[in-house]
Amino acid sequence: PYTNLYSEPLPIPPTKSPLKTFTFPNQAPIDYYEIDIKPLEQQVYPGKAKTRLVGYDGVSPGPTFRMTKGREAIVRFINHGDLANSVHLHGSYSRAPFDGWAEDVTPRQSYKDYYYPNQQNARMLWYHDHAIDHTAQNAYLGQAGAYILTDSEEQAITGLPKGNYEVPLTLASKRYNSDGSLFTPDANGVTDNLFGDLIHVNGQPWPYLKVEPRKYRLRFLNAAISRSFQLYFEASGKLGTRITFNVVASDAGLLLKPVASTQLDISMAERWEVVFDFAGLQGQNVTLRSNANIPSVTPYLHTDKVMRFVVGSTVTDSSNNDALPAKLRDVPFPPNKNGLDHAFEFQRTNGEWKINGVSWADGPEARVLAKPQRGNVERWELKNGAGGWTHPIHIHLVDFQIVSRTGGDRPVLPYEAVALKDVVWLNTNEVVNVIARYAPWDGLYMFHCHNLIHEDHEMMAAFNVTALDN
Ligand code: C2O
Ligand code: CU
């Protein structure tokens, strides 16, 4: 067992810089980046051999992109890894050829240039592998990283901490073999879940972070392949009491308004951002915990613990430490719609993961389950079929609003009600309705379960956005 909890510092992934900028008369400049997918070795498990991973630029999680709305980018992903790859920028309305379509794979020793518009509002996106049948393997071995897009509206809010006070926290949960190598889905024929017993933040199991007694913006991304979390904070001076924080942003950027909460539910691929105030907690340890028992999620000895914040006594910079405004932004919620356009059931049938009985492997025609007209608003029902599983459902291209959740223990959560999202957690028995405008591009896009084991075992389908004149 792993015993070194909270003994290693939280790693912060490097920030990616462009190699060059393309300029052209009367055109906005376009930045050009290169990412080399290659193996790396990390001392993850103390007392065991180093673990071999394969990551973007040979780091895991990958380097963080810091982008500004309006500045387009091209990223060349060069594959020096073990398997074919495909890159999805999750949260971007990328054109279909640059969206990481599962079969659009880049073989080893070759590359693909991806074009990213960066025209959406500020948000935390992430880039990760999406290769057919091996998404779980590739993402679990390290091909996942943060991609942070900002805009002037977000920058103007002085209650949102910046710089060292803004921390991306990428969660993962993994399992190791006795020799220190990763226990991987491919080598072990995993077809249902790989929960993992070690909780990692930014690649380090149970790290600590020294913080000052002031506000921080914590940007959570759950990059685990099968584990969902219900996070809460507890201070050493008052064990057993959950500290209140403000949820400020979701998958699609700032919420309508800050929402005070003592728990943050985060399933795979979700991004939730909170402003947490360490003022008044000088000299204490604040531990980030997760509920020990979550329906359909296997617990292990320490999976109710995530990381620790060690609160110092001095504030070196008090900028962007202001109170949050009552309203954060005008969120472009789609118009309400009562009738259902589609109902999808996510179900295990004869040992296979399917959507309405269809799997990706059924082929290019059968897997197209919706054809929204470009620009139209549709209401989809997403239902977790019987059997006691949990499925976070991701719809590519769009930002959706969660308008109902029934069937299980949870209603639409207060912070979900003021958010736009691109993934929604269908916990056991839950049925969720989501409304989105299918725009701005036409083309074939995927939707699927973001338990990457389920996704690879074909709980994935497509929708075809069609232009009005088709
Ligand atoms: Cu984050 Cu289709 O994936
Ligand atoms: Cu699933």
Short mmCIF file of C-alpha atoms and ligand atoms in Angstrom, two decimals:
data_model
loop_
_atom_site.label_atom_id
_atom_site.label_comp_id
_atom_site.label_asym_id
_atom_site.label_seq_id
_atom_site.Cartn_x
_atom_site.Cartn_y
_atom_site.Cartn_z
CA PRO A 1 0.00 0.00 0.00
CA TYR A 2 0.92 3.61 -0.53
CA THR A 3 1.71 5.33 2.76
CA ASN A 4 3.33 8.64 1.79
CA LEU A 5 0.18 10.76 1.73
CA TYR A 6 0.74 14.53 1.56
CA SER A 7 4.54 14.21 1.51
CA GLU A 8 5.27 15.37 -2.05
CA PRO A 9 4.51 18.83 -3.47
CA LEU A 10 1.81 19.36 -6.08
CA PRO A 11 3.47 19.45 -9.52
CA ILE A 12 2.37 22.29 -11.80
CA PRO A 13 2.59 21.31 -15.50
CA PRO A 14 4.71 23.64 -17.68
CA THR A 15 2.98 26.31 -19.77
CA LYS A 16 3.16 25.74 -23.52
CA SER A 17 4.61 28.47 -25.75
CA PRO A 18 4.10 28.86 -29.51
CA LEU A 19 7.05 28.05 -31.78
CA LYS A 20 6.08 30.79 -34.21
CA THR A 21 3.28 33.05 -35.28
CA PHE A 22 1.87 33.15 -38.80
CA THR A 23 1.01 36.63 -39.97
CA PHE A 24 -0.70 37.63 -43.18
CA PRO A 25 -1.90 41.04 -44.41
CA ASN A 26 -5.30 42.03 -42.95
CA GLN A 27 -5.53 38.80 -40.98
CA ALA A 28 -5.32 38.19 -37.25
CA PRO A 29 -2.12 36.32 -36.36
CA ILE A 30 -2.27 32.55 -35.81
CA ASP A 31 0.00 30.89 -33.28
CA TYR A 32 1.73 27.62 -34.14
CA TYR A 33 2.61 25.03 -31.50
CA GLU A 34 4.16 21.57 -31.55
CA ILE A 35 3.55 18.77 -29.09
CA ASP A 36 5.68 15.65 -29.16
CA ILE A 37 3.90 12.56 -27.82
CA LYS A 38 6.63 10.49 -26.22
CA PRO A 39 7.46 8.10 -23.37
CA LEU A 40 8.57 9.32 -19.96
CA GLU A 41 9.50 7.77 -16.64
CA GLN A 42 8.08 9.00 -13.36
CA GLN A 43 8.88 8.01 -9.80
CA VAL A 44 5.28 7.63 -8.74
CA TYR A 45 5.31 4.81 -6.25
CA PRO A 46 7.98 5.20 -3.53
CA GLY A 47 10.17 2.14 -3.16
CA LYS A 48 9.23 0.75 -6.55
CA ALA A 49 10.74 1.15 -9.99
CA LYS A 50 9.90 4.22 -12.03
CA THR A 51 6.67 4.05 -13.96
CA ARG A 52 6.76 4.30 -17.73
CA LEU A 53 4.14 6.61 -19.17
CA VAL A 54 3.54 8.22 -22.57
CA GLY A 55 2.67 11.90 -22.44
CA TYR A 56 2.32 15.09 -24.43
CA ASP A 57 5.87 16.53 -24.61
CA GLY A 58 6.89 13.65 -22.33
CA VAL A 59 5.12 15.08 -19.28
CA SER A 60 1.98 13.86 -17.52
CA PRO A 61 -0.40 15.60 -17.33
CA GLY A 62 0.61 17.43 -20.50
CA PRO A 63 1.72 21.07 -20.64
CA THR A 64 -0.96 23.68 -20.01
CA PHE A 65 -2.04 25.84 -22.94
CA ARG A 66 -2.96 29.42 -22.00
CA MET A 67 -5.04 30.92 -24.79
CA THR A 68 -6.87 34.18 -25.31
CA LYS A 69 -10.24 34.39 -27.04
CA GLY A 70 -9.83 35.57 -30.63
CA ARG A 71 -6.29 34.25 -31.11
CA GLU A 72 -6.44 31.16 -33.34
CA ALA A 73 -3.98 28.31 -33.00
CA ILE A 74 -2.55 25.39 -34.90
CA VAL A 75 -1.08 22.56 -32.88
CA ARG A 76 1.01 19.86 -34.51
CA PHE A 77 0.82 16.61 -32.53
CA ILE A 78 3.75 14.35 -33.42
CA ASN A 79 3.28 10.72 -32.45
CA HIS A 80 6.37 9.14 -30.91
CA GLY A 81 4.22 7.00 -28.61
CA ASP A 82 3.35 3.31 -28.59
CA LEU A 83 -0.05 3.41 -30.27
CA ALA A 84 -1.92 5.39 -32.90
CA ASN A 85 -3.45 8.57 -31.52
CA SER A 86 -6.20 11.10 -32.16
CA VAL A 87 -6.46 14.38 -30.24
CA HIS A 88 -9.72 15.85 -29.00
CA LEU A 89 -9.82 19.37 -27.60
CA HIS A 90 -12.66 18.78 -25.17
CA GLY A 91 -14.80 21.90 -24.75
CA SER A 92 -13.95 23.44 -28.12
CA TYR A 93 -16.36 23.73 -31.01
CA SER A 94 -13.63 22.56 -33.34
CA ARG A 95 -14.48 21.85 -36.99
CA ALA A 96 -15.17 18.13 -37.45
CA PRO A 97 -11.81 17.29 -39.13
CA PHE A 98 -9.97 18.67 -36.09
CA ASP A 99 -12.22 17.25 -33.37
CA GLY A 100 -10.38 14.01 -32.68
CA TRP A 101 -12.80 11.69 -34.49
CA ALA A 102 -11.98 8.22 -33.13
CA GLU A 103 -11.11 6.72 -36.50
CA ASP A 104 -9.07 9.72 -37.65
CA VAL A 105 -5.94 8.26 -36.13
CA THR A 106 -2.37 9.39 -36.57
CA PRO A 107 -0.09 6.34 -36.83
CA ARG A 108 3.15 6.16 -34.89
CA GLN A 109 6.00 8.23 -36.33
CA SER A 110 3.67 10.65 -38.07
CA TYR A 111 1.84 13.85 -37.18
CA LYS A 112 -1.34 15.80 -37.66
CA ASP A 113 -1.91 19.56 -37.49
CA TYR A 114 -5.04 20.55 -35.56
CA TYR A 115 -6.71 23.92 -36.02
CA TYR A 116 -8.36 25.49 -32.96
CA PRO A 117 -10.59 28.56 -33.40
CA ASN A 118 -10.42 29.84 -29.78
CA GLN A 119 -13.51 31.97 -30.41
CA GLN A 120 -15.56 30.77 -27.45
CA ASN A 121 -15.88 32.50 -24.09
CA ALA A 122 -13.31 31.89 -21.35
CA ARG A 123 -13.31 28.32 -20.08
CA MET A 124 -11.11 25.44 -19.00
CA LEU A 125 -10.86 22.92 -21.80
CA TRP A 126 -8.68 19.87 -21.90
CA TYR A 127 -6.96 17.99 -24.67
CA HIS A 128 -6.79 14.23 -24.54
CA ASP A 129 -6.49 11.18 -26.68
CA HIS A 130 -9.54 9.84 -28.52
CA ALA A 131 -8.12 6.98 -30.62
CA ILE A 132 -10.46 4.16 -31.53
CA ASP A 133 -10.35 1.28 -28.98
CA HIS A 134 -7.36 2.75 -27.10
CA THR A 135 -8.60 6.05 -25.67
CA ALA A 136 -8.54 4.70 -22.12
CA GLN A 137 -5.04 3.27 -22.52
CA ASN A 138 -3.60 6.44 -24.06
CA ALA A 139 -5.28 8.88 -21.66
CA TYR A 140 -4.44 6.74 -18.60
CA LEU A 141 -0.79 6.55 -19.63
CA GLY A 142 -0.64 10.34 -19.73
CA GLN A 143 -2.20 11.80 -22.86
CA ALA A 144 -4.32 14.45 -21.14
CA GLY A 145 -3.64 18.11 -20.38
CA ALA A 146 -5.31 21.42 -19.52
CA TYR A 147 -6.12 24.10 -22.10
CA ILE A 148 -7.20 27.34 -20.49
CA LEU A 149 -8.96 29.96 -22.57
CA THR A 150 -9.50 33.44 -21.16
CA ASP A 151 -11.26 36.59 -22.38
CA SER A 152 -11.48 40.25 -21.37
CA GLU A 153 -14.78 39.80 -19.56
CA GLU A 154 -13.28 37.19 -17.24
CA GLN A 155 -10.08 39.22 -16.75
CA ALA A 156 -12.13 42.20 -15.55
CA ILE A 157 -13.56 40.32 -12.54
CA THR A 158 -11.29 41.26 -9.63
CA GLY A 159 -12.73 38.56 -7.39
CA LEU A 160 -11.16 35.83 -9.54
CA PRO A 161 -7.62 35.07 -8.33
CA LYS A 162 -4.84 34.94 -10.96
CA GLY A 163 -1.21 33.90 -11.38
CA ASN A 164 0.03 31.67 -8.55
CA TYR A 165 -3.40 31.94 -6.95
CA GLU A 166 -5.06 30.18 -9.86
CA VAL A 167 -4.27 26.47 -9.77
CA PRO A 168 -5.27 23.79 -12.29
CA LEU A 169 -5.95 20.52 -10.43
CA THR A 170 -6.19 17.51 -12.72
CA LEU A 171 -7.49 14.49 -10.83
CA ALA A 172 -6.77 10.90 -11.80
CA SER A 173 -7.09 7.50 -10.16
CA LYS A 174 -4.75 4.66 -11.10
CA ARG A 175 -3.64 1.22 -10.09
CA TYR A 176 -0.06 -0.15 -10.15
CA ASN A 177 1.47 -3.59 -10.50
CA SER A 178 3.80 -4.81 -7.76
CA ASP A 179 6.86 -3.83 -9.87
CA GLY A 180 5.76 -0.19 -10.07
CA SER A 181 4.44 -0.36 -13.62
CA LEU A 182 0.94 0.85 -14.35
CA PHE A 183 -1.87 -1.68 -14.28
CA THR A 184 -3.32 -0.82 -17.69
CA PRO A 185 -6.70 -1.52 -19.29
CA ASP A 186 -5.23 -3.02 -22.48
CA ALA A 187 -2.79 -5.45 -20.83
CA ASN A 188 -5.42 -6.62 -18.36
CA GLY A 189 -8.40 -6.88 -20.66
CA VAL A 190 -10.47 -4.45 -18.56
CA THR A 191 -13.91 -4.03 -20.11
CA ASP A 192 -16.03 -2.52 -17.32
CA ASN A 193 -14.22 -0.10 -14.99
CA LEU A 194 -10.70 0.70 -13.85
CA PHE A 195 -11.27 2.62 -10.63
CA GLY A 196 -7.70 2.62 -9.31
CA ASP A 197 -6.70 2.85 -5.65
CA LEU A 198 -4.20 5.76 -5.91
CA ILE A 199 -5.60 9.27 -6.26
CA HIS A 200 -3.33 11.60 -8.25
CA VAL A 201 -3.45 15.36 -8.62
CA ASN A 202 -1.38 16.71 -11.53
CA GLY A 203 0.32 13.30 -11.72
CA GLN A 204 1.37 13.04 -8.05
CA PRO A 205 -0.45 10.74 -5.60
CA TRP A 206 -1.98 12.71 -2.70
CA PRO A 207 0.23 15.82 -2.98
CA TYR A 208 0.33 18.90 -0.78
CA LEU A 209 0.33 22.55 -1.82
CA LYS A 210 1.55 25.44 0.34
CA VAL A 211 -0.97 28.25 0.15
CA GLU A 212 -1.33 31.75 1.60
CA PRO A 213 -4.29 32.75 3.79
CA ARG A 214 -6.27 34.34 0.95
CA LYS A 215 -8.52 33.35 -1.94
CA TYR A 216 -7.54 30.84 -4.61
CA ARG A 217 -9.18 29.86 -7.84
CA LEU A 218 -9.03 26.06 -8.01
CA ARG A 219 -9.74 24.65 -11.47
CA PHE A 220 -10.75 21.02 -11.15
CA LEU A 221 -10.68 18.57 -14.04
CA ASN A 222 -11.54 14.93 -13.46
CA ALA A 223 -9.28 13.08 -15.90
CA ALA A 224 -9.75 9.69 -14.22
CA ILE A 225 -10.92 6.99 -16.56
CA SER A 226 -13.61 5.49 -14.28
CA ARG A 227 -13.72 7.28 -10.91
CA SER A 228 -16.16 10.02 -9.95
CA PHE A 229 -15.63 12.22 -6.89
CA GLN A 230 -17.79 14.11 -4.41
CA LEU A 231 -15.27 16.59 -3.08
CA TYR A 232 -15.27 18.54 0.17
CA PHE A 233 -12.75 20.48 2.27
CA GLU A 234 -11.96 19.92 5.93
CA ALA A 235 -9.57 21.95 8.16
CA SER A 236 -7.33 20.36 10.78
CA GLY A 237 -8.75 22.81 13.39
CA LYS A 238 -12.29 21.58 12.85
CA LEU A 239 -12.32 18.02 11.61
CA GLY A 240 -15.71 16.74 10.56
CA THR A 241 -16.93 20.14 9.35
CA ARG A 242 -17.21 20.80 5.62
CA ILE A 243 -16.00 24.27 4.65
CA THR A 244 -18.16 26.40 2.35
CA PHE A 245 -16.66 27.56 -0.96
CA ASN A 246 -18.01 29.24 -4.09
CA VAL A 247 -18.45 27.38 -7.36
CA VAL A 248 -17.72 29.91 -10.13
CA ALA A 249 -17.26 28.02 -13.40
CA SER A 250 -18.13 24.82 -15.25
CA ASP A 251 -17.14 23.05 -18.48
CA ALA A 252 -18.33 26.05 -20.51
CA GLY A 253 -16.85 28.81 -18.38
CA LEU A 254 -18.24 31.19 -15.78
CA LEU A 255 -21.58 30.43 -14.16
CA LEU A 256 -24.36 33.00 -14.14
CA LYS A 257 -23.47 33.68 -10.50
CA PRO A 258 -21.30 32.19 -7.75
CA VAL A 259 -22.96 29.30 -5.90
CA ALA A 260 -21.97 28.58 -2.30
CA SER A 261 -21.57 24.87 -1.62
CA THR A 262 -19.91 22.43 0.77
CA GLN A 263 -19.65 19.61 -1.79
CA LEU A 264 -18.57 19.43 -5.40
CA ASP A 265 -19.72 16.47 -7.50
CA ILE A 266 -17.31 15.82 -10.37
CA SER A 267 -17.52 12.90 -12.74
CA MET A 268 -15.08 12.07 -15.52
CA ALA A 269 -14.24 14.90 -17.95
CA GLU A 270 -16.20 17.48 -15.95
CA ARG A 271 -14.53 20.75 -15.10
CA TRP A 272 -15.71 22.68 -12.08
CA GLU A 273 -13.92 25.72 -10.70
CA VAL A 274 -14.19 27.04 -7.20
CA VAL A 275 -12.97 30.08 -5.32
CA PHE A 276 -11.77 28.87 -1.94
CA ASP A 277 -10.79 31.34 0.80
CA PHE A 278 -7.96 30.17 3.07
CA ALA A 279 -8.14 33.44 5.10
CA GLY A 280 -8.64 32.62 8.79
CA LEU A 281 -7.06 29.17 8.37
CA GLN A 282 -3.43 30.25 9.02
CA GLY A 283 -1.24 27.44 10.25
CA GLN A 284 -3.82 24.76 9.53
CA ASN A 285 -3.94 21.90 7.05
CA VAL A 286 -6.96 21.91 4.80
CA THR A 287 -7.55 18.48 3.34
CA LEU A 288 -9.47 17.93 0.14
CA ARG A 289 -11.54 14.81 0.66
CA SER A 290 -14.09 12.84 -1.31
CA ASN A 291 -17.12 10.94 -0.01
CA ALA A 292 -16.00 7.42 0.87
CA ASN A 293 -19.04 5.80 -0.67
CA ILE A 294 -20.42 6.92 -4.01
CA PRO A 295 -23.00 4.73 -5.77
CA SER A 296 -21.40 2.35 -8.33
CA VAL A 297 -17.86 3.57 -7.54
CA THR A 298 -15.51 1.10 -5.82
CA PRO A 299 -13.75 2.59 -2.79
CA TYR A 300 -10.25 1.66 -1.59
CA LEU A 301 -8.33 2.46 1.59
CA HIS A 302 -7.46 6.10 0.76
CA THR A 303 -9.81 6.99 -2.10
CA ASP A 304 -11.70 9.31 0.27
CA LYS A 305 -8.63 11.60 0.28
CA VAL A 306 -7.32 13.76 -2.57
CA MET A 307 -4.72 16.33 -1.49
CA ARG A 308 -3.74 18.75 1.26
CA PHE A 309 -3.36 22.51 1.39
CA VAL A 310 -0.83 23.71 3.97
CA VAL A 311 -1.86 27.23 4.94
CA GLY A 312 0.97 29.68 5.71
CA SER A 313 0.70 32.91 7.67
CA THR A 314 1.46 35.70 5.19
CA VAL A 315 -0.15 37.03 2.06
CA THR A 316 2.49 38.26 -0.39
CA ASP A 317 0.07 39.63 -2.98
CA SER A 318 -3.45 40.72 -2.17
CA SER A 319 -4.58 41.52 -5.71
CA ASN A 320 -7.65 39.74 -7.12
CA ASN A 321 -8.70 38.82 -3.62
CA ASP A 322 -11.91 40.85 -3.74
CA ALA A 323 -15.43 39.67 -3.04
CA LEU A 324 -17.09 37.89 -5.95
CA PRO A 325 -19.70 39.92 -7.83
CA ALA A 326 -23.34 38.88 -7.42
CA LYS A 327 -23.41 38.06 -11.13
CA LEU A 328 -20.48 36.60 -13.07
CA ARG A 329 -21.69 36.83 -16.68
CA ASP A 330 -24.65 36.65 -19.03
CA VAL A 331 -24.74 32.96 -19.87
CA PRO A 332 -26.21 32.30 -23.34
CA PHE A 333 -28.71 29.68 -22.20
CA PRO A 334 -30.63 28.13 -25.07
CA PRO A 335 -34.38 28.82 -25.19
CA ASN A 336 -36.49 26.36 -23.24
CA LYS A 337 -38.07 23.51 -25.14
CA ASN A 338 -40.59 21.00 -23.82
CA GLY A 339 -40.86 18.19 -26.36
CA LEU A 340 -38.05 15.65 -26.59
CA ASP A 341 -36.14 15.43 -29.86
CA HIS A 342 -34.25 12.31 -28.81
CA ALA A 343 -34.16 9.87 -25.92
CA PHE A 344 -30.97 7.88 -25.39
CA GLU A 345 -30.52 5.02 -22.98
CA PHE A 346 -26.99 4.10 -21.91
CA GLN A 347 -27.12 0.43 -21.14
CA ARG A 348 -25.04 -2.71 -20.87
CA THR A 349 -26.54 -5.33 -23.18
CA ASN A 350 -25.09 -8.85 -23.47
CA GLY A 351 -21.87 -7.72 -21.84
CA GLU A 352 -21.46 -4.77 -24.21
CA TRP A 353 -21.88 -1.06 -23.55
CA LYS A 354 -24.49 0.44 -25.89
CA ILE A 355 -26.59 3.53 -26.58
CA ASN A 356 -30.19 2.54 -27.45
CA GLY A 357 -28.81 -0.88 -28.31
CA VAL A 358 -26.31 0.56 -30.79
CA SER A 359 -22.55 0.50 -30.48
CA TRP A 360 -19.86 2.37 -32.40
CA ALA A 361 -18.83 -0.94 -33.97
CA ASP A 362 -22.22 -1.23 -35.67
CA GLY A 363 -20.72 0.93 -38.39
CA PRO A 364 -20.79 4.34 -40.01
CA GLU A 365 -24.52 4.37 -40.84
CA ALA A 366 -26.01 2.64 -37.80
CA ARG A 367 -24.05 4.73 -35.31
CA VAL A 368 -25.52 8.05 -36.46
CA LEU A 369 -28.34 8.45 -33.94
CA ALA A 370 -29.33 12.09 -34.51
CA LYS A 371 -29.33 14.59 -37.36
CA PRO A 372 -29.94 18.02 -35.86
CA GLN A 373 -30.37 20.81 -38.37
CA ARG A 374 -27.58 23.32 -37.94
CA GLY A 375 -28.69 26.15 -35.66
CA ASN A 376 -31.66 24.28 -34.23
CA VAL A 377 -32.29 23.81 -30.53
CA GLU A 378 -32.90 20.22 -29.41
CA ARG A 379 -33.85 18.61 -26.14
CA TRP A 380 -32.26 15.22 -25.50
CA GLU A 381 -33.06 12.79 -22.73
CA LEU A 382 -30.05 10.87 -21.42
CA LYS A 383 -30.98 7.85 -19.34
CA ASN A 384 -28.79 5.57 -17.27
CA GLY A 385 -30.15 2.08 -17.90
CA ALA A 386 -30.61 -0.44 -15.10
CA GLY A 387 -27.69 -2.34 -13.65
CA GLY A 388 -26.01 -0.04 -11.15
CA TRP A 389 -23.48 1.77 -13.29
CA THR A 390 -22.45 5.37 -13.54
CA HIS A 391 -22.04 7.14 -16.90
CA PRO A 392 -20.82 10.71 -17.50
CA ILE A 393 -22.20 11.64 -20.93
CA HIS A 394 -20.29 14.00 -23.21
CA ILE A 395 -21.77 15.60 -26.32
CA HIS A 396 -19.14 17.06 -28.63
CA LEU A 397 -19.49 20.50 -30.32
CA VAL A 398 -22.15 22.02 -28.06
CA ASP A 399 -22.63 23.63 -24.65
CA PHE A 400 -25.86 22.33 -23.13
CA GLN A 401 -28.11 23.29 -20.26
CA ILE A 402 -29.18 20.61 -17.77
CA VAL A 403 -32.91 21.15 -17.34
CA SER A 404 -33.96 18.13 -15.30
CA ARG A 405 -32.59 15.17 -13.39
CA THR A 406 -34.87 12.45 -12.05
CA GLY A 407 -34.78 8.76 -11.14
CA GLY A 408 -31.92 8.82 -8.64
CA ASP A 409 -30.94 10.62 -5.45
CA ARG A 410 -29.78 13.90 -6.91
CA PRO A 411 -31.80 16.77 -8.38
CA VAL A 412 -30.17 19.23 -10.79
CA LEU A 413 -27.46 20.57 -8.46
CA PRO A 414 -27.60 24.29 -7.58
CA TYR A 415 -24.37 25.03 -9.46
CA GLU A 416 -25.50 22.93 -12.45
CA ALA A 417 -28.67 25.02 -12.67
CA VAL A 418 -26.69 28.19 -13.50
CA ALA A 419 -24.13 26.50 -15.79
CA LEU A 420 -23.61 25.43 -19.36
CA LYS A 421 -21.93 22.06 -19.66
CA ASP A 422 -20.53 19.57 -22.15
CA VAL A 423 -20.57 16.52 -19.84
CA VAL A 424 -23.24 15.49 -17.39
CA TRP A 425 -22.98 12.84 -14.73
CA LEU A 426 -25.69 10.18 -14.96
CA ASN A 427 -25.34 8.57 -11.59
CA THR A 428 -27.08 5.25 -10.91
CA ASN A 429 -30.68 5.31 -12.23
CA GLU A 430 -30.53 8.98 -13.19
CA VAL A 431 -32.36 10.45 -16.19
CA VAL A 432 -31.23 13.87 -17.34
CA ASN A 433 -32.65 16.25 -19.96
CA VAL A 434 -30.30 18.62 -21.75
CA ILE A 435 -31.02 21.42 -24.21
CA ALA A 436 -28.47 22.72 -26.72
CA ARG A 437 -28.25 24.64 -29.95
CA TYR A 438 -26.53 22.45 -32.56
CA ALA A 439 -24.11 24.98 -34.05
CA PRO A 440 -22.00 26.64 -35.34
CA TRP A 441 -20.73 24.02 -37.83
CA ASP A 442 -22.27 21.15 -39.67
CA GLY A 443 -20.56 17.79 -39.69
CA LEU A 444 -20.27 14.47 -37.91
CA TYR A 445 -19.54 14.61 -34.19
CA MET A 446 -19.38 12.01 -31.42
CA PHE A 447 -21.29 11.63 -28.18
CA HIS A 448 -20.41 8.97 -25.65
CA CYS A 449 -19.87 7.84 -22.11
CA HIS A 450 -16.70 9.41 -20.67
CA ASN A 451 -15.88 6.38 -18.56
CA LEU A 452 -13.13 5.73 -21.11
CA ILE A 453 -13.42 1.97 -20.67
CA HIS A 454 -17.09 2.16 -21.63
CA GLU A 455 -16.21 4.49 -24.50
CA ASP A 456 -13.60 2.07 -25.90
CA HIS A 457 -16.06 -0.79 -25.50
CA GLU A 458 -18.28 1.02 -27.88
CA MET A 459 -20.65 3.14 -25.77
CA MET A 460 -20.17 5.84 -28.37
CA ALA A 461 -22.33 7.10 -31.23
CA ALA A 462 -22.47 10.07 -33.59
CA PHE A 463 -24.75 12.88 -34.61
CA ASN A 464 -24.67 14.61 -37.96
CA VAL A 465 -25.32 18.34 -37.93
CA THR A 466 -26.78 19.20 -41.31
CA ALA A 467 -26.79 22.56 -43.03
CA LEU A 468 -30.19 24.17 -43.57
CA ASP A 469 -30.17 23.70 -47.31
CA ASN A 470 -29.41 19.96 -47.20
CU1 C2O B 1 -13.34 14.24 -23.53
CU2 C2O B 1 -15.20 12.56 -26.80
O1 C2O B 1 -14.17 13.32 -25.15
CU CU B 2 -20.37 4.61 -18.95
#
